[in-house]
Coordinates of N, CA and C in Angstrom, one line a residue:
Chain J
G1 N -8.9 13.4 10.6 CA -7.9 12.9 9.7 C -8.6 12.0 8.6
N2 N -7.8 11.5 7.7 CA -8.3 10.7 6.6 C -8.4 9.2 7.1
S3 N -9.3 8.5 6.6 CA -9.4 7.1 6.9 C -10.2 6.3 5.8
V4 N -9.9 5.1 5.7 CA -10.6 4.2 4.7 C -11.0 3.0 5.4
T5 N -12.3 2.6 5.2 CA -12.8 1.4 5.8 C -13.3 0.4 4.7
Q6 N -12.8 -0.8 4.8 CA -13.3 -1.7 3.8 C -13.7 -3.0 4.5
M7 N -14.5 -3.8 3.8 CA -15.1 -5.0 4.4 C -14.0 -6.0 4.8
E8 N -14.2 -6.7 5.9 CA -13.2 -7.7 6.3 C -13.4 -8.9 5.4
G9 N -12.3 -9.6 5.2 CA -12.3 -10.8 4.5 C -12.1 -12.0 5.4
P10 N -11.8 -13.2 4.9 CA -11.7 -13.4 3.4 C -13.1 -13.5 2.8
V11 N -13.2 -13.1 1.5 CA -14.3 -13.3 0.7 C -14.1 -14.5 -0.2
T12 N -15.0 -15.5 -0.1 CA -14.8 -16.7 -0.9 C -15.9 -16.8 -1.9
L13 N -15.6 -16.9 -3.2 CA -16.6 -17.0 -4.2 C -16.3 -18.1 -5.2
S14 N -17.3 -18.5 -5.8 CA -17.1 -19.5 -6.9 C -16.8 -18.8 -8.2
E15 N -16.1 -19.4 -9.1 CA -15.7 -18.8 -10.4 C -17.0 -18.4 -11.1
E16 N -16.9 -17.2 -11.7 CA -18.0 -16.6 -12.5 C -19.0 -15.9 -11.6
A17 N -18.8 -15.9 -10.3 CA -19.7 -15.2 -9.4 C -19.5 -13.7 -9.5
F18 N -20.5 -12.9 -9.0 CA -20.4 -11.4 -8.9 C -19.7 -11.0 -7.6
L19 N -18.8 -10.0 -7.8 CA -18.0 -9.6 -6.7 C -18.3 -8.2 -6.3
T20 N -18.5 -7.9 -5.0 CA -18.5 -6.6 -4.5 C -17.6 -6.5 -3.3
I21 N -16.7 -5.6 -3.2 CA -16.0 -5.3 -2.0 C -16.2 -3.8 -1.6
N22 N -16.8 -3.7 -0.5 CA -17.3 -2.3 0.0 C -16.1 -1.5 0.5
C23 N -16.1 -0.3 0.2 CA -15.1 0.7 0.7 C -15.8 2.0 0.9
T24 N -15.6 2.5 2.1 CA -16.0 3.9 2.4 C -14.8 4.7 3.0
Y25 N -15.0 6.0 2.9 CA -13.8 6.8 3.3 C -14.3 8.0 4.1
T26 N -13.3 8.6 4.8 CA -13.5 9.9 5.5 C -12.3 10.7 5.1
A27 N -12.6 11.9 4.6 CA -11.5 12.8 4.2 C -11.9 14.2 4.4
T28 N -10.9 15.1 4.7 CA -11.1 16.5 5.0 C -11.2 17.3 3.7
G29 N -10.7 16.8 2.7 CA -10.6 17.6 1.4 C -11.3 16.9 0.3
Y30 N -10.7 16.9 -0.9 CA -11.2 16.3 -2.1 C -10.3 15.2 -2.6
P31 N -10.5 14.0 -2.0 CA -9.6 12.9 -2.3 C -9.7 12.3 -3.6
S32 N -8.6 11.7 -4.1 CA -8.6 10.8 -5.2 C -8.7 9.4 -4.6
L33 N -9.3 8.5 -5.3 CA -9.6 7.2 -4.7 C -9.0 6.1 -5.6
F34 N -8.5 5.0 -4.9 CA -7.8 4.0 -5.6 C -8.2 2.6 -5.1
W35 N -8.0 1.6 -6.0 CA -8.0 0.2 -5.6 C -6.6 -0.3 -6.0
Y36 N -6.0 -1.0 -5.1 CA -4.7 -1.7 -5.3 C -5.0 -3.2 -5.1
V37 N -4.2 -4.0 -5.8 CA -4.3 -5.4 -5.7 C -3.0 -6.0 -5.4
Q38 N -2.9 -7.0 -4.5 CA -1.7 -7.7 -4.2 C -1.8 -9.1 -4.4
Y39 N -1.2 -9.6 -5.5 CA -1.2 -11.1 -5.7 C -0.2 -11.8 -4.8
P40 N -0.4 -13.0 -4.6 CA 0.5 -13.7 -3.6 C 2.0 -13.6 -4.0
G41 N 2.8 -13.1 -3.0 CA 4.2 -13.0 -3.2 C 4.7 -11.8 -4.0
E42 N 3.7 -10.9 -4.3 CA 4.1 -9.7 -5.1 C 3.7 -8.4 -4.4
G43 N 4.2 -7.3 -4.9 CA 3.9 -6.0 -4.4 C 2.5 -5.5 -4.8
L44 N 2.0 -4.5 -4.1 CA 0.8 -3.9 -4.5 C 0.8 -3.3 -5.8
Q45 N -0.2 -3.4 -6.6 CA -0.3 -2.8 -8.0 C -1.5 -2.0 -8.0
L46 N -1.4 -0.9 -8.7 CA -2.6 0.0 -8.9 C -3.6 -0.7 -9.8
L47 N -4.8 -0.9 -9.4 CA -5.8 -1.6 -10.2 C -6.7 -0.6 -11.0
L48 N -7.2 0.4 -10.2 CA -8.0 1.5 -10.9 C -8.0 2.7 -10.0
K49 N -8.4 3.8 -10.6 CA -8.5 5.0 -9.8 C -9.6 5.9 -10.3
A50 N -10.0 6.8 -9.4 CA -11.0 7.9 -9.8 C -10.6 9.1 -9.1
T51 N -10.6 10.2 -9.8 CA -10.0 11.4 -9.2 C -11.1 12.5 -8.8
K52 N -12.3 12.3 -9.3 CA -13.4 13.2 -8.8 C -14.7 12.5 -8.8
A53 N -15.6 13.2 -8.1 CA -17.0 12.6 -7.9 C -17.6 12.2 -9.2
D54 N -18.2 11.0 -9.1 CA -19.0 10.4 -10.2 C -18.1 9.7 -11.3
D55 N -16.7 9.9 -11.1 CA -15.8 9.2 -12.0 C -16.0 7.7 -11.8
K56 N -15.8 6.9 -12.9 CA -15.8 5.5 -12.7 C -14.4 5.0 -13.2
G57 N -13.7 4.3 -12.3 CA -12.4 3.7 -12.7 C -12.7 2.3 -13.1
S58 N -12.0 1.8 -14.1 CA -12.2 0.4 -14.5 C -10.9 -0.2 -15.1
N59 N -10.7 -1.5 -14.9 CA -9.5 -2.2 -15.4 C -9.7 -3.6 -15.2
K60 N -9.4 -4.4 -16.2 CA -9.4 -5.9 -16.1 C -10.8 -6.4 -15.7
G61 N -11.8 -5.7 -16.0 CA -13.2 -6.2 -15.7 C -13.7 -5.7 -14.4
F62 N -12.8 -5.1 -13.6 CA -13.2 -4.5 -12.3 C -13.6 -3.0 -12.5
E63 N -14.5 -2.6 -11.7 CA -14.8 -1.2 -11.8 C -15.3 -0.7 -10.4
A64 N -15.2 0.7 -10.3 CA -15.6 1.3 -9.0 C -16.0 2.7 -9.3
T65 N -17.0 3.2 -8.7 CA -17.5 4.6 -9.0 C -17.4 5.4 -7.7
Y66 N -16.8 6.6 -7.9 CA -16.6 7.6 -6.8 C -17.9 8.2 -6.5
R67 N -18.4 7.8 -5.3 CA -19.7 8.3 -4.8 C -19.5 9.3 -3.7
K68 N -19.5 10.6 -4.0 CA -19.3 11.6 -2.9 C -20.4 11.6 -1.9
E69 N -21.6 11.4 -2.4 CA -22.8 11.5 -1.5 C -22.8 10.4 -0.4
T70 N -22.2 9.3 -0.7 CA -22.2 8.2 0.2 C -20.7 7.9 0.7
T71 N -19.8 8.8 0.3 CA -18.4 8.6 0.5 C -17.9 7.1 0.4
S72 N -18.2 6.6 -0.8 CA -17.9 5.2 -1.1 C -17.2 5.0 -2.4
F73 N -16.6 3.9 -2.5 CA -15.8 3.5 -3.7 C -15.8 2.0 -3.8
H74 N -16.9 1.4 -3.9 CA -17.1 0.0 -3.9 C -16.5 -0.7 -5.2
L75 N -15.8 -1.8 -5.0 CA -15.2 -2.5 -6.1 C -16.1 -3.6 -6.6
E76 N -16.3 -3.7 -7.9 CA -17.2 -4.7 -8.4 C -16.6 -5.4 -9.6
K77 N -17.0 -6.6 -9.8 CA -16.6 -7.4 -11.0 C -17.8 -8.3 -11.3
G78 N -18.1 -8.4 -12.5 CA -19.3 -9.2 -12.9 C -19.1 -10.7 -12.8
S79 N -17.9 -11.1 -13.1 CA -17.6 -12.6 -13.2 C -16.2 -12.8 -12.8
V80 N -16.0 -13.3 -11.6 CA -14.6 -13.4 -11.1 C -14.0 -14.7 -11.6
Q81 N -12.7 -14.7 -11.7 CA -11.9 -15.9 -12.1 C -11.0 -16.3 -11.0
V82 N -10.5 -17.5 -11.0 CA -9.6 -18.0 -10.0 C -8.3 -17.1 -9.9
S83 N -7.9 -16.6 -11.1 CA -6.7 -15.7 -11.2 C -7.0 -14.4 -10.5
D84 N -8.2 -14.1 -10.1 CA -8.5 -12.8 -9.4 C -8.2 -13.0 -7.8
S85 N -7.9 -14.2 -7.4 CA -7.6 -14.4 -6.0 C -6.4 -13.5 -5.6
A86 N -6.6 -12.7 -4.6 CA -5.6 -11.7 -4.2 C -6.1 -10.9 -3.0
V87 N -5.3 -10.0 -2.5 CA -5.8 -9.1 -1.5 C -6.0 -7.7 -2.2
Y88 N -7.1 -7.1 -1.9 CA -7.5 -5.8 -2.5 C -7.5 -4.7 -1.5
F89 N -6.9 -3.7 -1.8 CA -6.8 -2.5 -0.9 C -7.4 -1.3 -1.5
C90 N -8.3 -0.7 -0.7 CA -8.9 0.6 -1.1 C -8.0 1.7 -0.5
A91 N -7.8 2.8 -1.2 CA -6.9 3.8 -0.7 C -7.4 5.2 -1.2
L92 N -6.9 6.2 -0.5 CA -7.2 7.6 -0.9 C -6.0 8.5 -0.8
S93 N -6.0 9.5 -1.6 CA -5.0 10.5 -1.5 C -5.7 11.9 -1.5
D94 N -5.4 12.6 -0.5 CA -6.1 13.9 -0.3 C -5.3 15.0 -0.8
R95 N -5.7 15.7 -1.9 CA -5.0 16.7 -2.4 C -5.0 18.0 -1.6
V96 N -6.0 18.3 -1.0 CA -6.1 19.5 -0.2 C -5.2 19.6 0.9
T97 N -5.0 18.5 1.6 CA -4.0 18.5 2.7 C -2.6 18.5 2.3
G98 N -2.4 18.5 1.0 CA -1.0 18.6 0.5 C -0.4 17.2 0.4
G99 N -1.1 16.2 0.8 CA -0.5 14.8 0.8 C -0.7 14.2 -0.6
G100 N -0.4 14.8 -1.6 CA -0.7 14.3 -2.9 C -0.1 13.0 -3.2
N101 N 1.0 12.7 -2.6 CA 1.6 11.3 -2.8 C 1.6 10.5 -1.5
K102 N 0.7 10.9 -0.6 CA 0.6 10.1 0.7 C -0.7 9.4 0.6
L103 N -0.6 8.1 0.6 CA -1.8 7.2 0.4 C -2.3 6.8 1.8
T104 N -3.6 6.8 2.0 CA -4.2 6.2 3.2 C -4.9 5.0 2.8
F105 N -4.5 3.8 3.4 CA -5.1 2.5 2.9 C -6.1 2.0 3.9
G106 N -7.0 1.2 3.3 CA -7.8 0.3 4.1 C -7.0 -0.9 4.6
T107 N -7.7 -1.8 5.3 CA -7.0 -2.9 5.9 C -6.8 -4.1 4.8
G108 N -7.4 -4.0 3.7 CA -7.2 -5.0 2.7 C -8.3 -6.1 2.9
T109 N -8.8 -6.6 1.8 CA -9.8 -7.7 1.8 C -9.2 -8.8 0.9
Q110 N -9.1 -10.0 1.5 CA -8.6 -11.1 0.8 C -9.8 -11.8 0.0
L111 N -9.6 -12.0 -1.3 CA -10.5 -12.6 -2.1 C -10.0 -14.0 -2.5
K112 N -10.8 -15.0 -2.3 CA -10.5 -16.4 -2.8 C -11.5 -16.8 -3.8
V113 N -11.1 -17.2 -4.9 CA -12.1 -17.7 -5.9 C -11.8 -19.1 -6.2
E114 N -12.8 -19.9 -6.1 CA -12.7 -21.4 -6.2 C -13.4 -21.9 -7.5
L115 N -13.0 -23.0 -8.0 CA -13.6 -23.6 -9.2 C -14.9 -24.2 -8.8
Chain Q
G1 N 7.4 -3.7 -16.8 CA 6.9 -2.6 -15.9 C 7.9 -2.3 -14.8
A2 N 7.6 -1.3 -14.0 CA 8.5 -0.9 -12.9 C 8.5 -2.0 -11.8
V3 N 9.6 -2.4 -11.4 CA 9.7 -3.5 -10.4 C 10.5 -3.0 -9.2
V4 N 10.0 -3.3 -8.0 CA 10.7 -2.9 -6.8 C 10.9 -4.2 -6.0
S5 N 12.1 -4.4 -5.5 CA 12.4 -5.6 -4.8 C 12.8 -5.2 -3.3
Q6 N 12.6 -6.1 -2.4 CA 12.9 -5.9 -1.0 C 13.7 -7.1 -0.6
H7 N 14.7 -6.8 0.3 CA 15.5 -7.9 0.8 C 15.8 -7.6 2.3
P8 N 15.7 -8.5 3.2 CA 15.2 -9.9 3.0 C 13.7 -9.9 2.9
S9 N 13.1 -11.1 2.5 CA 11.7 -11.2 2.5 C 11.1 -11.5 3.9
R10 N 12.0 -12.2 4.7 CA 11.7 -12.6 6.1 C 12.9 -12.4 6.9
V11 N 12.8 -11.9 8.1 CA 13.9 -11.9 9.0 C 13.4 -12.0 10.4
I12 N 14.2 -12.8 11.2 CA 14.0 -13.0 12.6 C 15.2 -12.5 13.3
C13 N 15.0 -11.6 14.3 CA 16.2 -11.1 15.0 C 15.8 -11.1 16.5
K14 N 16.9 -11.0 17.3 CA 16.7 -11.0 18.8 C 16.4 -9.6 19.3
S15 N 15.7 -9.5 20.3 CA 15.4 -8.2 20.9 C 16.7 -7.4 21.3
G16 N 16.8 -6.2 20.9 CA 18.0 -5.4 21.2 C 18.9 -5.2 20.0
T17 N 18.8 -6.1 19.0 CA 19.6 -6.0 17.9 C 19.0 -5.1 16.8
S18 N 19.8 -4.8 15.8 CA 19.3 -4.0 14.7 C 19.2 -4.8 13.4
V19 N 18.3 -4.4 12.6 CA 18.1 -5.1 11.3 C 17.9 -4.1 10.2
K20 N 18.5 -4.4 9.1 CA 18.4 -3.5 7.9 C 17.6 -4.2 6.8
I21 N 16.7 -3.4 6.2 CA 15.8 -3.9 5.1 C 16.2 -3.0 3.9
E22 N 16.4 -3.7 2.8 CA 16.7 -2.9 1.5 C 15.5 -2.9 0.6
C23 N 15.4 -1.8 -0.1 CA 14.4 -1.6 -1.1 C 15.1 -1.1 -2.3
R24 N 14.9 -1.8 -3.4 CA 15.6 -1.4 -4.7 C 14.6 -1.3 -5.8
S25 N 14.7 -0.2 -6.6 CA 14.0 -0.1 -7.8 C 14.9 -0.7 -8.9
L26 N 14.4 -1.8 -9.6 CA 15.2 -2.6 -10.4 C 15.4 -2.0 -11.8
D27 N 14.4 -1.4 -12.4 CA 14.5 -0.9 -13.8 C 14.1 0.5 -14.0
F28 N 14.1 1.3 -12.9 CA 13.8 2.7 -13.0 C 14.5 3.5 -11.9
Q29 N 14.5 4.8 -12.1 CA 15.1 5.6 -11.0 C 14.0 6.2 -10.2
A30 N 14.1 6.0 -8.9 CA 13.1 6.4 -8.0 C 13.5 7.7 -7.2
T31 N 12.9 8.8 -7.5 CA 13.2 10.0 -6.8 C 12.7 10.0 -5.4
T32 N 11.6 9.3 -5.2 CA 10.9 9.3 -3.9 C 10.6 7.8 -3.5
M33 N 10.9 7.5 -2.3 CA 10.6 6.1 -1.8 C 9.8 6.3 -0.5
F34 N 8.9 5.3 -0.3 CA 8.0 5.4 0.9 C 8.2 4.1 1.7
W35 N 8.1 4.2 3.0 CA 8.1 3.0 3.8 C 6.8 3.0 4.6
Y36 N 6.2 1.8 4.5 CA 5.0 1.5 5.2 C 5.2 0.3 6.2
R37 N 4.3 0.2 7.2 CA 4.3 -1.1 7.9 C 2.8 -1.4 8.1
Q38 N 2.6 -2.7 8.2 CA 1.3 -3.3 8.4 C 1.3 -4.3 9.5
F39 N 0.4 -4.0 10.5 CA 0.2 -5.0 11.5 C -1.0 -5.9 11.1
P40 N -1.0 -7.1 11.7 CA -2.1 -8.0 11.3 C -3.5 -7.4 11.4
K41 N -4.2 -7.5 10.3 CA -5.6 -7.1 10.2 C -5.7 -5.6 10.3
Q42 N -4.6 -4.9 10.0 CA -4.7 -3.4 10.1 C -4.2 -2.8 8.7
S43 N -4.4 -1.5 8.6 CA -4.1 -0.9 7.3 C -2.6 -0.8 7.2
L44 N -2.1 -0.6 5.9 CA -0.7 -0.1 5.7 C -0.6 1.3 6.3
M45 N 0.4 1.5 7.1 CA 0.6 2.9 7.6 C 1.9 3.4 7.1
L46 N 1.8 4.6 6.5 CA 3.0 5.3 6.0 C 3.9 5.7 7.2
M47 N 5.1 5.3 7.1 CA 6.1 5.6 8.2 C 6.9 6.9 7.8
A48 N 7.3 6.9 6.6 CA 8.2 8.0 6.2 C 8.3 8.0 4.7
T49 N 8.7 9.2 4.2 CA 8.9 9.5 2.8 C 10.3 9.9 2.7
S50 N 11.0 9.3 1.7 CA 12.4 9.8 1.5 C 12.7 10.1 0.1
N51 N 13.4 11.2 -0.1 CA 13.9 11.7 -1.4 C 15.4 11.5 -1.5
E52 N 15.8 11.1 -2.6 CA 17.2 10.8 -2.8 C 18.1 11.9 -2.4
G53 N 19.1 11.7 -1.6 CA 20.0 12.7 -1.2 C 19.6 13.6 -0.1
S54 N 18.4 13.4 0.5 CA 18.0 14.3 1.5 C 17.4 13.5 2.7
K55 N 17.2 14.1 3.8 CA 16.7 13.4 5.0 C 15.2 13.0 4.8
A56 N 14.9 11.9 5.4 CA 13.5 11.4 5.3 C 12.6 12.2 6.1
T57 N 11.3 12.3 5.6 CA 10.3 13.0 6.4 C 9.4 11.9 7.0
Y58 N 9.4 11.9 8.4 CA 8.7 10.9 9.1 C 7.3 11.3 9.5
E59 N 6.4 10.4 9.5 CA 5.0 10.6 9.9 C 4.9 10.8 11.4
Q60 N 3.9 11.5 11.8 CA 3.7 11.7 13.3 C 3.7 10.4 14.0
G61 N 4.4 10.4 15.1 CA 4.4 9.2 15.9 C 5.4 8.1 15.6
V62 N 6.2 8.3 14.5 CA 7.2 7.4 14.1 C 8.5 7.9 14.6
E63 N 9.3 7.1 15.3 CA 10.5 7.5 15.9 C 11.6 7.5 14.9
K64 N 12.1 8.6 14.5 CA 13.2 8.7 13.5 C 14.5 8.1 13.9
D65 N 14.7 8.1 15.2 CA 16.0 7.5 15.7 C 15.9 6.0 15.8
K66 N 14.7 5.5 15.8 CA 14.6 4.1 15.9 C 14.5 3.5 14.4
F67 N 13.9 4.2 13.6 CA 13.7 3.7 12.2 C 14.5 4.6 11.3
L68 N 15.8 4.2 11.1 CA 16.7 5.0 10.3 C 16.5 4.7 8.8
I69 N 16.3 5.8 8.0 CA 16.1 5.6 6.6 C 17.2 6.3 5.8
N70 N 17.8 5.6 4.9 CA 18.8 6.1 4.0 C 18.4 5.9 2.6
H71 N 18.5 7.0 1.8 CA 18.1 7.0 0.4 C 19.3 7.5 -0.4
A72 N 20.4 6.7 -0.4 CA 21.6 7.2 -0.9 C 21.7 7.3 -2.4
S73 N 20.9 6.5 -3.1 CA 20.9 6.5 -4.6 C 19.5 6.5 -5.1
L74 N 19.4 6.7 -6.4 CA 18.1 6.7 -7.0 C 17.5 5.3 -7.2
T75 N 18.2 4.3 -6.7 CA 17.7 2.9 -6.9 C 17.6 2.2 -5.6
L76 N 18.1 2.8 -4.5 CA 18.2 2.1 -3.2 C 17.8 2.9 -2.0
S77 N 16.9 2.4 -1.2 CA 16.6 3.0 0.1 C 16.7 1.9 1.1
T78 N 17.2 2.2 2.3 CA 17.3 1.2 3.4 C 16.6 1.7 4.6
L79 N 15.9 0.7 5.3 CA 15.3 1.0 6.5 C 16.0 0.2 7.6
T80 N 16.5 0.8 8.6 CA 17.2 0.1 9.7 C 16.4 0.2 11.0
V81 N 15.9 -0.9 11.5 CA 15.2 -0.9 12.8 C 16.3 -1.1 13.8
T82 N 16.5 -0.1 14.6 CA 17.5 -0.1 15.7 C 17.0 -0.6 17.0
S83 N 17.8 -1.4 17.7 CA 17.4 -1.9 19.0 C 15.9 -2.4 19.0
A84 N 15.8 -3.4 18.1 CA 14.4 -3.9 17.8 C 13.8 -4.5 19.1
H85 N 12.5 -4.4 19.2 CA 11.8 -5.1 20.3 C 10.6 -5.8 19.7
P86 N 10.0 -6.7 20.4 CA 8.9 -7.6 19.9 C 7.8 -6.7 19.3
E87 N 7.6 -5.6 19.9 CA 6.5 -4.7 19.3 C 6.8 -4.1 17.9
D88 N 8.0 -4.3 17.5 CA 8.4 -3.8 16.1 C 8.1 -4.9 15.1
S89 N 7.7 -6.1 15.6 CA 7.4 -7.2 14.7 C 6.3 -6.7 13.8
S90 N 6.5 -6.8 12.5 CA 5.4 -6.3 11.6 C 5.8 -6.6 10.1
F91 N 5.0 -6.2 9.2 CA 5.3 -6.4 7.8 C 5.6 -5.0 7.3
Y92 N 6.9 -4.9 6.7 CA 7.4 -3.6 6.3 C 7.4 -3.6 4.7
I93 N 6.8 -2.6 4.2 CA 6.6 -2.5 2.7 C 7.2 -1.2 2.2
C94 N 7.9 -1.3 1.1 CA 8.4 0.0 0.5 C 7.8 0.2 -0.8
S95 N 7.8 1.4 -1.2 CA 7.3 1.7 -2.6 C 8.2 2.8 -3.1
A96 N 8.1 3.0 -4.4 CA 8.9 4.0 -5.1 C 8.1 4.7 -6.2
S97 N 8.4 6.0 -6.4 CA 7.7 6.7 -7.5 C 8.7 7.2 -8.5
L98 N 8.2 7.2 -9.7 CA 9.1 7.6 -10.8 C 9.3 9.1 -10.9
L99 N 10.4 9.6 -11.3 CA 10.6 11.0 -11.6 C 9.6 11.4 -12.7
G100 N 8.8 12.4 -12.4 CA 7.8 12.9 -13.4 C 6.6 12.1 -13.5
G101 N 6.5 11.0 -12.7 CA 5.3 10.2 -12.7 C 4.2 10.8 -12.0
A102 N 3.0 10.3 -12.2 CA 1.8 10.7 -11.4 C 2.0 10.5 -9.9
Y103 N 1.5 11.4 -9.1 CA 1.7 11.2 -7.7 C 1.2 10.0 -7.1
Y104 N 0.2 9.4 -7.7 CA -0.4 8.2 -7.1 C 0.2 6.9 -7.6
E105 N 1.2 7.1 -8.6 CA 1.8 5.9 -9.1 C 3.0 5.5 -8.3
Q106 N 2.7 4.7 -7.3 CA 3.8 4.1 -6.5 C 3.9 2.7 -6.8
Y107 N 5.1 2.2 -7.0 CA 5.4 0.8 -7.3 C 5.9 0.2 -6.0
F108 N 5.2 -0.9 -5.6 CA 5.4 -1.5 -4.3 C 6.3 -2.7 -4.4
G109 N 7.1 -2.8 -3.3 CA 7.9 -4.1 -3.1 C 7.0 -5.1 -2.5
P110 N 7.5 -6.4 -2.4 CA 6.6 -7.5 -1.9 C 6.6 -7.5 -0.4
G111 N 7.4 -6.7 0.3 CA 7.3 -6.6 1.7 C 8.3 -7.5 2.4
T112 N 8.6 -7.1 3.7 CA 9.6 -7.9 4.5 C 8.9 -8.2 5.9
R113 N 8.8 -9.5 6.2 CA 8.2 -9.8 7.5 C 9.3 -9.8 8.5
L114 N 9.2 -8.9 9.5 CA 10.2 -8.9 10.6 C 9.5 -9.5 11.9
T115 N 10.3 -10.4 12.4 CA 9.8 -11.0 13.7 C 11.0 -10.8 14.7
V116 N 10.6 -10.1 15.8 CA 11.6 -9.9 16.9 C 11.3 -10.8 18.1
T117 N 12.3 -11.6 18.4 CA 12.0 -12.6 19.5 C 12.6 -12.1 20.8

């Protein structure tokens, strides 16, 4: 079956530090990959996506590259801000299994950015 | 943007009672709604997918008689946990997708924390 593994948090960084949140996946088909973000008290929001190998998704200074050879989709940002404090979820949707709108999530990684 | 609300945000109920959680799409029509639950330090797990006016499709291992889902309109879906037990304590999250929207574009509610005592 499909699964997503992401690093445990919380991750605590100083403002302007470099961020990496690791995500690896297992899928039987050709998944699309996503990062969702959940700010305190709000629902999950789609942050970025990549639908095929070597695609790079980017949004709000965050980016992640779909690496099929390492089955990874690590999230990076060059300079984090306090406002980036949130929980980040890596997810996949596997088109081959017919689950086009069924998302498999990782456990989420809490990011805390301090001044 | 598309907003999804859930009510209540927190609920405590006694073992053996039933509790209903509402999920509403506030500014769009949702043809499909999804219900997830999340245990501490675990992934969001899809419980069921519901389409307006039809029966929900439950994921393997989810008891449909225990978790009743009703999607009576294009803006409202409800999840009723029947005869709740402490092991049902969890964080329940709904999401909704737009008619004609991309399959991955799900709009999530803020979640409902259920505690069964």
